[in-house]
Amino acid sequence: MALRHLFVLAVCAFAVFPILFVVSAAINPLGTLASTDLLPNGASAGNFANLFGSDTYPFARWFFNSVFIALVASFASLLLSMFAAYAFSRMRFAGRRVGLLALLLIQMFPQFLAIVTIFMIFTRVTELYPAFGFNTVWGLMLLYLGGALGVNTWLMKGFLDTVPKELDEAATVDGATHAQIFWRVIMPLVTPILAVTALLAFIGTMSEFLMANVFLRDPESKTLAVGMYGMIAGDHRNANFGMFAAATLLTAVPTVGVFLWLQKYIVSGLTAGAVKG
Amino acid sequence: MQSSVDVREAARASAPVRPRREITTAFLVSRIAVLAVAAAILVYAVPPLIAAGSWVSLALLCAATAAIASLYLTRRFIPAKYLIPGTVFLIAFQVFPVVYTVTTAFTNFGDGHRGDKAAAITAIETGSVRQAPGSPEYGLTVALRGEELVFLLVDPATKQVSLGTSKGLTPLAGAEVGVTGKVLRAPGLTVLKAPEAAARAQQVSALAVPTGSGVIKANGLSRAVEGRATLVYDAACDCVRGNGDTWTADEDQGYFVNAKGEHLAQGWQVGVGLDNFARVLTDPTISGYFVGVLGWNVVFALGSVLGTFALGMSMALTLHHPRMRGTRFYRIALILPYAMPSFAMLLVWRDMFNRDFGLINQLLGANVDWLGEPMTARFGVILVNLWLGFPYMFLVTTGALQAIPRELTEAASIDGATPWKAFRRVTLPLLLVALTPLLISSFAYNFNNFNAIALTTDGGPFPAESPQVGSTDLLITYTFRLAFGAGGAQFGFAAAISVFIFTIVAVVSAVAFRRTRKQEEVYA
């Protein structure tokens, strides 16, 4: 038993030490890469203050953009993929198998290599509808919704398959429409998988860097990933490291929040979805 | 007449009795909402399309909106009602880009081949403009006519002012010229001051005023010169003449080529068939790298999946023990890496591996150039990926373990199996049934894990002799550099490699999925 604890502790140390390093850099008053040790040699909130008081980096704005995009995009993609999963799990129609397979395959194409095409599409969109073009959160959101179906749909379909079909049949006999079945019978039963997918989508969107980097050029419209990358790109790397570390910690806050909020559903959801994948 | 009514009534009677749905409020509201959304989309999207005159897009939009509205107003096609919302986005932002990318794999699209032939000819001709000998040098003033940028040109000999636009040159009356030869005021125009003009320097240098024999272009912000194209396209021979040479259009290459086989820098987009694919396979500098990169790519993806799975699972198993204490605390510590923003942590890890002031060297008291040597860099990126990925596997396995009844392992131990044997023969196979699909998608994900490489090593370290391919390059980072790198964009070729990557991942996943199904038959 002692050996087990030793093993777990070792892995915990591996898991925690980079985070400890970030914390140390964040509260280190000097806040450069070279001056940071694993254990902080002083404490101040200076880096956090700099972050919010900075003229070059509108951090609060980035933070808002990121959380806003992640929340709206993951909520919308959750809804879209849940609709699709319901159809794939409960209805039998021509093209069902092909559709499921196609979803899986399309996801495997490295999407961002289509970035030239996406760039061209959105150049046109920017001309016609500036509100959904480059440098806008709505345009980026549309792009993210392109990936709403796919892995999520598979995960949810797997979970839905485990919900007994008799429930819908009973509801149909009672005269419920398909829409009523979906909203009143199915949705309340699938909260665990909704929680998992929401979390995965949220984490994925918060960390998405590549598309956002192409999309958002204007300092005011950037997300955390794009903005913070700019913070330590080039010559600023060493000097801004303290601020970067502070920003990293703050970025983790919404994720941890969503995680705690959804925690009780997550383990059961992950398994149940995984079983039928 | 009478008989036909009878037939209809008979048909109605024989049809199964369907319960007539009541028209509820929700029903009405949803219909109205669908119509409203359709109308809103049309009201928002149509005017710009009309203004831009893109009638095809307009027709497509109207047809699509009508189809969607009618779909939700009828009671048929129920599956489609649920599938359409996601599918619309999927088609617009995934399928269409992918299909378009695949079609570019059959073209030479890239730097020097961006536009069509007419654009290439224009670029060649305007690019070859040189000042004509003996042509006047005009005094230039930049002005605005409404939103349009125009030139006010003062002839140095006659002091005559002309208005130059992209349409041509017209004499301008009533302009007031200052002592420096700059125009101070002109009727109906806004004369720009020097800093304002400088702010539009790009527009200024882009404006070419055609004249009878050439074009007038700005030379700085206060002078303009008349120049002539030294290269001129001749439609009769489909060639470009000038500078004592002739370049003939070669429709296979998309270039104007001369007798010596040299080509002009500007070309146009043409289909090249399977050339790009053939180049991946046959060009020794490419195929040599390709196999090497593919090999490392497989190692990286497998290493990431197996490593994270092994570590995550062993943690889950250790904590699953009934007499284990403090699991709550351990669980939080183990999940922490998953909650941190991965893009930022990749950058942090990159800095921890730094030779001069990185944490790892500090802790170990070493002076290893971790990301500068091929083997340590490869080890490094796998380690980073292990750190980022194992909490997910830990979560998933913890979940799957709850579903395996403890009696099974207890029975095995009563039968005299060692814990290791019980794990090998009972727990692991049951876990794998549940987790293989996730392992496969994790493999597919890591196979194309652009961020993990781009944000840590960026493909490096690069050997001195091939600055194109680094030791930690995955196919996807390598392709990205090919497509957008300093060596000039080669979109067509990059698209061909994407198709290869896609094929590899798809085949591996398909094979793995087939094997899973067999496994499920055995153990389930």
PDB file of N, CA and C in Angstrom, chain A residues 192-258:
ATOM      1  N   PRO A 192     -25.511  13.552 -18.437  1.00  0.00           N
ATOM      2  CA  PRO A 192     -24.080  13.247 -18.277  1.00  0.00           C
ATOM      3  C   PRO A 192     -23.286  13.461 -19.569  1.00  0.00           C
ATOM      4  N   ILE A 193     -23.818  12.957 -20.670  1.00  0.00           N
ATOM      5  CA  ILE A 193     -23.031  13.073 -21.902  1.00  0.00           C
ATOM      6  C   ILE A 193     -23.045  14.512 -22.396  1.00  0.00           C
ATOM      7  N   LEU A 194     -24.124  15.236 -22.118  1.00  0.00           N
ATOM      8  CA  LEU A 194     -24.132  16.654 -22.461  1.00  0.00           C
ATOM      9  C   LEU A 194     -23.021  17.374 -21.705  1.00  0.00           C
ATOM     10  N   ALA A 195     -22.868  17.018 -20.426  1.00  0.00           N
ATOM     11  CA  ALA A 195     -21.843  17.659 -19.613  1.00  0.00           C
ATOM     12  C   ALA A 195     -20.455  17.377 -20.169  1.00  0.00           C
ATOM     13  N   VAL A 196     -20.212  16.106 -20.506  1.00  0.00           N
ATOM     14  CA  VAL A 196     -18.889  15.741 -21.023  1.00  0.00           C
ATOM     15  C   VAL A 196     -18.608  16.468 -22.328  1.00  0.00           C
ATOM     16  N   THR A 197     -19.560  16.411 -23.242  1.00  0.00           N
ATOM     17  CA  THR A 197     -19.332  17.036 -24.540  1.00  0.00           C
ATOM     18  C   THR A 197     -19.157  18.534 -24.370  1.00  0.00           C
ATOM     19  N   ALA A 198     -19.947  19.111 -23.482  1.00  0.00           N
ATOM     20  CA  ALA A 198     -19.810  20.544 -23.255  1.00  0.00           C
ATOM     21  C   ALA A 198     -18.406  20.862 -22.760  1.00  0.00           C
ATOM     22  N   LEU A 199     -17.923  20.060 -21.830  1.00  0.00           N
ATOM     23  CA  LEU A 199     -16.586  20.306 -21.287  1.00  0.00           C
ATOM     24  C   LEU A 199     -15.521  20.160 -22.378  1.00  0.00           C
ATOM     25  N   LEU A 200     -15.614  19.065 -23.143  1.00  0.00           N
ATOM     26  CA  LEU A 200     -14.627  18.844 -24.208  1.00  0.00           C
ATOM     27  C   LEU A 200     -14.665  19.997 -25.205  1.00  0.00           C
ATOM     28  N   ALA A 201     -15.877  20.403 -25.583  1.00  0.00           N
ATOM     29  CA  ALA A 201     -15.999  21.490 -26.556  1.00  0.00           C
ATOM     30  C   ALA A 201     -15.454  22.783 -25.973  1.00  0.00           C
ATOM     31  N   PHE A 202     -15.740  23.022 -24.701  1.00  0.00           N
ATOM     32  CA  PHE A 202     -15.272  24.255 -24.072  1.00  0.00           C
ATOM     33  C   PHE A 202     -13.755  24.301 -24.021  1.00  0.00           C
ATOM     34  N   ILE A 203     -13.151  23.197 -23.547  1.00  0.00           N
ATOM     35  CA  ILE A 203     -11.689  23.150 -23.468  1.00  0.00           C
ATOM     36  C   ILE A 203     -11.080  23.297 -24.856  1.00  0.00           C
ATOM     37  N   GLY A 204     -11.675  22.578 -25.831  1.00  0.00           N
ATOM     38  CA  GLY A 204     -11.152  22.634 -27.196  1.00  0.00           C
ATOM     39  C   GLY A 204     -11.195  24.052 -27.753  1.00  0.00           C
ATOM     40  N   THR A 205     -12.305  24.747 -27.548  1.00  0.00           N
ATOM     41  CA  THR A 205     -12.433  26.091 -28.110  1.00  0.00           C
ATOM     42  C   THR A 205     -11.511  27.074 -27.397  1.00  0.00           C
ATOM     43  N   MET A 206     -11.382  26.929 -26.081  1.00  0.00           N
ATOM     44  CA  MET A 206     -10.498  27.833 -25.347  1.00  0.00           C
ATOM     45  C   MET A 206      -9.060  27.705 -25.845  1.00  0.00           C
ATOM     46  N   SER A 207      -8.658  26.491 -26.188  1.00  0.00           N
ATOM     47  CA  SER A 207      -7.264  26.260 -26.567  1.00  0.00           C
ATOM     48  C   SER A 207      -7.020  26.405 -28.057  1.00  0.00           C
ATOM     49  N   GLU A 208      -8.064  26.563 -28.838  1.00  0.00           N
ATOM     50  CA  GLU A 208      -7.889  26.589 -30.286  1.00  0.00           C
ATOM     51  C   GLU A 208      -7.040  27.795 -30.662  1.00  0.00           C
ATOM     52  N   PHE A 209      -5.984  27.533 -31.409  1.00  0.00           N
ATOM     53  CA  PHE A 209      -5.027  28.592 -31.682  1.00  0.00           C
ATOM     54  C   PHE A 209      -4.921  28.893 -33.165  1.00  0.00           C
ATOM     55  N   LEU A 210      -4.915  27.848 -33.965  1.00  0.00           N
ATOM     56  CA  LEU A 210      -4.524  28.014 -35.355  1.00  0.00           C
ATOM     57  C   LEU A 210      -5.513  28.812 -36.178  1.00  0.00           C
ATOM     58  N   MET A 211      -6.781  28.399 -36.140  1.00  0.00           N
ATOM     59  CA  MET A 211      -7.803  29.100 -36.912  1.00  0.00           C
ATOM     60  C   MET A 211      -7.949  30.523 -36.386  1.00  0.00           C
ATOM     61  N   ALA A 212      -7.959  30.635 -35.066  1.00  0.00           N
ATOM     62  CA  ALA A 212      -8.122  31.949 -34.461  1.00  0.00           C
ATOM     63  C   ALA A 212      -6.977  32.864 -34.874  1.00  0.00           C
ATOM     64  N   ASN A 213      -5.793  32.298 -35.004  1.00  0.00           N
ATOM     65  CA  ASN A 213      -4.631  33.089 -35.363  1.00  0.00           C
ATOM     66  C   ASN A 213      -4.744  33.649 -36.774  1.00  0.00           C
ATOM     67  N   VAL A 214      -5.339  32.868 -37.675  1.00  0.00           N
ATOM     68  CA  VAL A 214      -5.550  33.350 -39.031  1.00  0.00           C
ATOM     69  C   VAL A 214      -6.662  34.395 -39.035  1.00  0.00           C
ATOM     70  N   PHE A 215      -7.625  34.161 -38.173  1.00  0.00           N
ATOM     71  CA  PHE A 215      -8.875  34.891 -38.230  1.00  0.00           C
ATOM     72  C   PHE A 215      -8.819  36.246 -37.555  1.00  0.00           C
ATOM     73  N   LEU A 216      -8.155  36.315 -36.420  1.00  0.00           N
ATOM     74  CA  LEU A 216      -8.235  37.515 -35.589  1.00  0.00           C
ATOM     75  C   LEU A 216      -6.907  38.246 -35.628  1.00  0.00           C
ATOM     76  N   ARG A 217      -6.881  39.409 -36.249  1.00  0.00           N
ATOM     77  CA  ARG A 217      -5.656  40.180 -36.379  1.00  0.00           C
ATOM     78  C   ARG A 217      -5.692  41.415 -35.504  1.00  0.00           C
ATOM     79  N   ASP A 218      -6.875  41.931 -35.306  1.00  0.00           N
ATOM     80  CA  ASP A 218      -7.096  43.156 -34.585  1.00  0.00           C
ATOM     81  C   ASP A 218      -6.883  42.888 -33.095  1.00  0.00           C
ATOM     82  N   PRO A 219      -6.037  43.665 -32.387  1.00  0.00           N
ATOM     83  CA  PRO A 219      -5.767  43.375 -30.968  1.00  0.00           C
ATOM     84  C   PRO A 219      -7.038  43.241 -30.139  1.00  0.00           C
ATOM     85  N   GLU A 220      -8.043  44.046 -30.467  1.00  0.00           N
ATOM     86  CA  GLU A 220      -9.262  44.045 -29.661  1.00  0.00           C
ATOM     87  C   GLU A 220     -10.095  42.782 -29.854  1.00  0.00           C
ATOM     88  N   SER A 221      -9.936  42.118 -30.987  1.00  0.00           N
ATOM     89  CA  SER A 221     -10.812  40.985 -31.259  1.00  0.00           C
ATOM     90  C   SER A 221     -10.149  39.649 -30.944  1.00  0.00           C
ATOM     91  N   LYS A 222      -8.883  39.668 -30.489  1.00  0.00           N
ATOM     92  CA  LYS A 222      -8.168  38.403 -30.299  1.00  0.00           C
ATOM     93  C   LYS A 222      -8.750  37.571 -29.155  1.00  0.00           C
ATOM     94  N   THR A 223      -8.457  36.270 -29.228  1.00  0.00           N
ATOM     95  CA  THR A 223      -8.781  35.413 -28.093  1.00  0.00           C
ATOM     96  C   THR A 223      -7.529  35.261 -27.247  1.00  0.00           C
ATOM     97  N   LEU A 224      -7.676  34.623 -26.101  1.00  0.00           N
ATOM     98  CA  LEU A 224      -6.534  34.453 -25.209  1.00  0.00           C
ATOM     99  C   LEU A 224      -5.397  33.726 -25.904  1.00  0.00           C
ATOM    100  N   ALA A 225      -5.735  32.673 -26.646  1.00  0.00           N
ATOM    101  CA  ALA A 225      -4.678  31.872 -27.272  1.00  0.00           C
ATOM    102  C   ALA A 225      -3.848  32.734 -28.210  1.00  0.00           C
ATOM    103  N   VAL A 226      -4.499  33.515 -29.038  1.00  0.00           N
ATOM    104  CA  VAL A 226      -3.781  34.323 -30.015  1.00  0.00           C
ATOM    105  C   VAL A 226      -3.033  35.458 -29.321  1.00  0.00           C
ATOM    106  N   GLY A 227      -3.729  36.126 -28.410  1.00  0.00           N
ATOM    107  CA  GLY A 227      -3.124  37.264 -27.735  1.00  0.00           C
ATOM    108  C   GLY A 227      -1.930  36.870 -26.896  1.00  0.00           C
ATOM    109  N   MET A 228      -2.091  35.781 -26.122  1.00  0.00           N
ATOM    110  CA  MET A 228      -1.002  35.385 -25.240  1.00  0.00           C
ATOM    111  C   MET A 228       0.185  34.859 -26.017  1.00  0.00           C
ATOM    112  N   TYR A 229      -0.077  34.267 -27.168  1.00  0.00           N
ATOM    113  CA  TYR A 229       1.038  33.827 -28.006  1.00  0.00           C
ATOM    114  C   TYR A 229       1.852  35.038 -28.428  1.00  0.00           C
ATOM    115  N   GLY A 230       1.158  36.112 -28.806  1.00  0.00           N
ATOM    116  CA  GLY A 230       1.839  37.337 -29.206  1.00  0.00           C
ATOM    117  C   GLY A 230       2.653  37.925 -28.058  1.00  0.00           C
ATOM    118  N   MET A 231       2.185  37.686 -26.835  1.00  0.00           N
ATOM    119  CA  MET A 231       2.866  38.229 -25.669  1.00  0.00           C
ATOM    120  C   MET A 231       4.288  37.726 -25.529  1.00  0.00           C
ATOM    121  N   ILE A 232       4.520  36.458 -25.827  1.00  0.00           N
ATOM    122  CA  ILE A 232       5.872  35.937 -25.629  1.00  0.00           C
ATOM    123  C   ILE A 232       6.511  35.545 -26.941  1.00  0.00           C
ATOM    124  N   ALA A 233       5.943  36.038 -28.056  1.00  0.00           N
ATOM    125  CA  ALA A 233       6.596  35.776 -29.340  1.00  0.00           C
ATOM    126  C   ALA A 233       7.775  36.727 -29.479  1.00  0.00           C
ATOM    127  N   GLY A 234       8.768  36.293 -30.197  1.00  0.00           N
ATOM    128  CA  GLY A 234       9.904  37.149 -30.517  1.00  0.00           C
ATOM    129  C   GLY A 234      10.680  37.601 -29.289  1.00  0.00           C
ATOM    130  N   ASP A 235      11.000  38.887 -29.243  1.00  0.00           N
ATOM    131  CA  ASP A 235      11.892  39.416 -28.210  1.00  0.00           C
ATOM    132  C   ASP A 235      11.221  39.540 -26.854  1.00  0.00           C
ATOM    133  N   HIS A 236       9.881  39.499 -26.853  1.00  0.00           N
ATOM    134  CA  HIS A 236       9.178  39.743 -25.599  1.00  0.00           C
ATOM    135  C   HIS A 236       9.173  38.526 -24.684  1.00  0.00           C
ATOM    136  N   ARG A 237       9.707  37.427 -25.192  1.00  0.00           N
ATOM    137  CA  ARG A 237       9.548  36.155 -24.511  1.00  0.00           C
ATOM    138  C   ARG A 237      10.005  36.186 -23.065  1.00  0.00           C
ATOM    139  N   ASN A 238      11.234  36.648 -22.853  1.00  0.00           N
ATOM    140  CA  ASN A 238      11.785  36.620 -21.510  1.00  0.00           C
ATOM    141  C   ASN A 238      11.120  37.665 -20.622  1.00  0.00           C
ATOM    142  N   ALA A 239      10.972  38.866 -21.146  1.00  0.00           N
ATOM    143  CA  ALA A 239      10.489  39.975 -20.329  1.00  0.00           C
ATOM    144  C   ALA A 239       9.053  39.775 -19.869  1.00  0.00           C
ATOM    145  N   ASN A 240       8.204  39.257 -20.751  1.00  0.00           N
ATOM    146  CA  ASN A 240       6.787  39.160 -20.417  1.00  0.00           C
ATOM    147  C   ASN A 240       6.406  37.854 -19.749  1.00  0.00           C
ATOM    148  N   PHE A 241       7.397  37.040 -19.400  1.00  0.00           N
ATOM    149  CA  PHE A 241       7.039  35.697 -18.950  1.00  0.00           C
ATOM    150  C   PHE A 241       6.172  35.713 -17.697  1.00  0.00           C
ATOM    151  N   GLY A 242       6.440  36.638 -16.788  1.00  0.00           N
ATOM    152  CA  GLY A 242       5.634  36.725 -15.571  1.00  0.00           C
ATOM    153  C   GLY A 242       4.182  37.013 -15.885  1.00  0.00           C
ATOM    154  N   MET A 243       3.964  37.970 -16.790  1.00  0.00           N
ATOM    155  CA  MET A 243       2.596  38.296 -17.190  1.00  0.00           C
ATOM    156  C   MET A 243       1.948  37.120 -17.895  1.00  0.00           C
ATOM    157  N   PHE A 244       2.742  36.459 -18.731  1.00  0.00           N
ATOM    158  CA  PHE A 244       2.222  35.294 -19.449  1.00  0.00           C
ATOM    159  C   PHE A 244       1.775  34.215 -18.471  1.00  0.00           C
ATOM    160  N   ALA A 245       2.591  33.973 -17.454  1.00  0.00           N
ATOM    161  CA  ALA A 245       2.247  32.945 -16.461  1.00  0.00           C
ATOM    162  C   ALA A 245       0.976  33.338 -15.715  1.00  0.00           C
ATOM    163  N   ALA A 246       0.885  34.616 -15.354  1.00  0.00           N
ATOM    164  CA  ALA A 246      -0.320  35.077 -14.672  1.00  0.00           C
ATOM    165  C   ALA A 246      -1.537  34.876 -15.574  1.00  0.00           C
ATOM    166  N   ALA A 247      -1.371  35.189 -16.853  1.00  0.00           N
ATOM    167  CA  ALA A 247      -2.470  35.024 -17.803  1.00  0.00           C
ATOM    168  C   ALA A 247      -2.860  33.559 -17.933  1.00  0.00           C
ATOM    169  N   THR A 248      -1.852  32.674 -17.928  1.00  0.00           N
ATOM    170  CA  THR A 248      -2.140  31.236 -18.021  1.00  0.00           C
ATOM    171  C   THR A 248      -3.028  30.789 -16.869  1.00  0.00           C
ATOM    172  N   LEU A 249      -2.669  31.236 -15.676  1.00  0.00           N
ATOM    173  CA  LEU A 249      -3.462  30.839 -14.508  1.00  0.00           C
ATOM    174  C   LEU A 249      -4.891  31.349 -14.634  1.00  0.00           C
ATOM    175  N   LEU A 250      -5.017  32.599 -15.073  1.00  0.00           N
ATOM    176  CA  LEU A 250      -6.368  33.159 -15.194  1.00  0.00           C
ATOM    177  C   LEU A 250      -7.165  32.436 -16.276  1.00  0.00           C
ATOM    178  N   THR A 251      -6.474  31.998 -17.342  1.00  0.00           N
ATOM    179  CA  THR A 251      -7.163  31.270 -18.408  1.00  0.00           C
ATOM    180  C   THR A 251      -7.719  29.950 -17.897  1.00  0.00           C
ATOM    181  N   ALA A 252      -7.001  29.355 -16.936  1.00  0.00           N
ATOM    182  CA  ALA A 252      -7.454  28.073 -16.405  1.00  0.00           C
ATOM    183  C   ALA A 252      -8.719  28.236 -15.565  1.00  0.00           C
ATOM    184  N   VAL A 253      -8.952  29.448 -15.072  1.00  0.00           N
ATOM    185  CA  VAL A 253     -10.079  29.639 -14.153  1.00  0.00           C
ATOM    186  C   VAL A 253     -11.434  29.251 -14.765  1.00  0.00           C
ATOM    187  N   PRO A 254     -11.785  29.767 -15.966  1.00  0.00           N
ATOM    188  CA  PRO A 254     -13.091  29.364 -16.518  1.00  0.00           C
ATOM    189  C   PRO A 254     -13.199  27.862 -16.738  1.00  0.00           C
ATOM    190  N   THR A 255     -12.098  27.246 -17.208  1.00  0.00           N
ATOM    191  CA  THR A 255     -12.131  25.802 -17.439  1.00  0.00           C
ATOM    192  C   THR A 255     -12.396  25.060 -16.138  1.00  0.00           C
ATOM    193  N   VAL A 256     -11.668  25.429 -15.099  1.00  0.00           N
ATOM    194  CA  VAL A 256     -11.872  24.775 -13.805  1.00  0.00           C
ATOM    195  C   VAL A 256     -13.307  25.016 -13.334  1.00  0.00           C
ATOM    196  N   GLY A 257     -13.797  26.222 -13.575  1.00  0.00           N
ATOM    197  CA  GLY A 257     -15.164  26.537 -13.193  1.00  0.00           C
ATOM    198  C   GLY A 257     -16.169  25.623 -13.880  1.00  0.00           C
ATOM    199  N   VAL A 258     -16.024  25.505 -15.205  1.00  0.00           N
ATOM    200  CA  VAL A 258     -16.932  24.634 -15.951  1.00  0.00           C
ATOM    201  C   VAL A 258     -16.795  23.201 -15.455  1.00  0.00           C
TER     202      VAL A 258
END
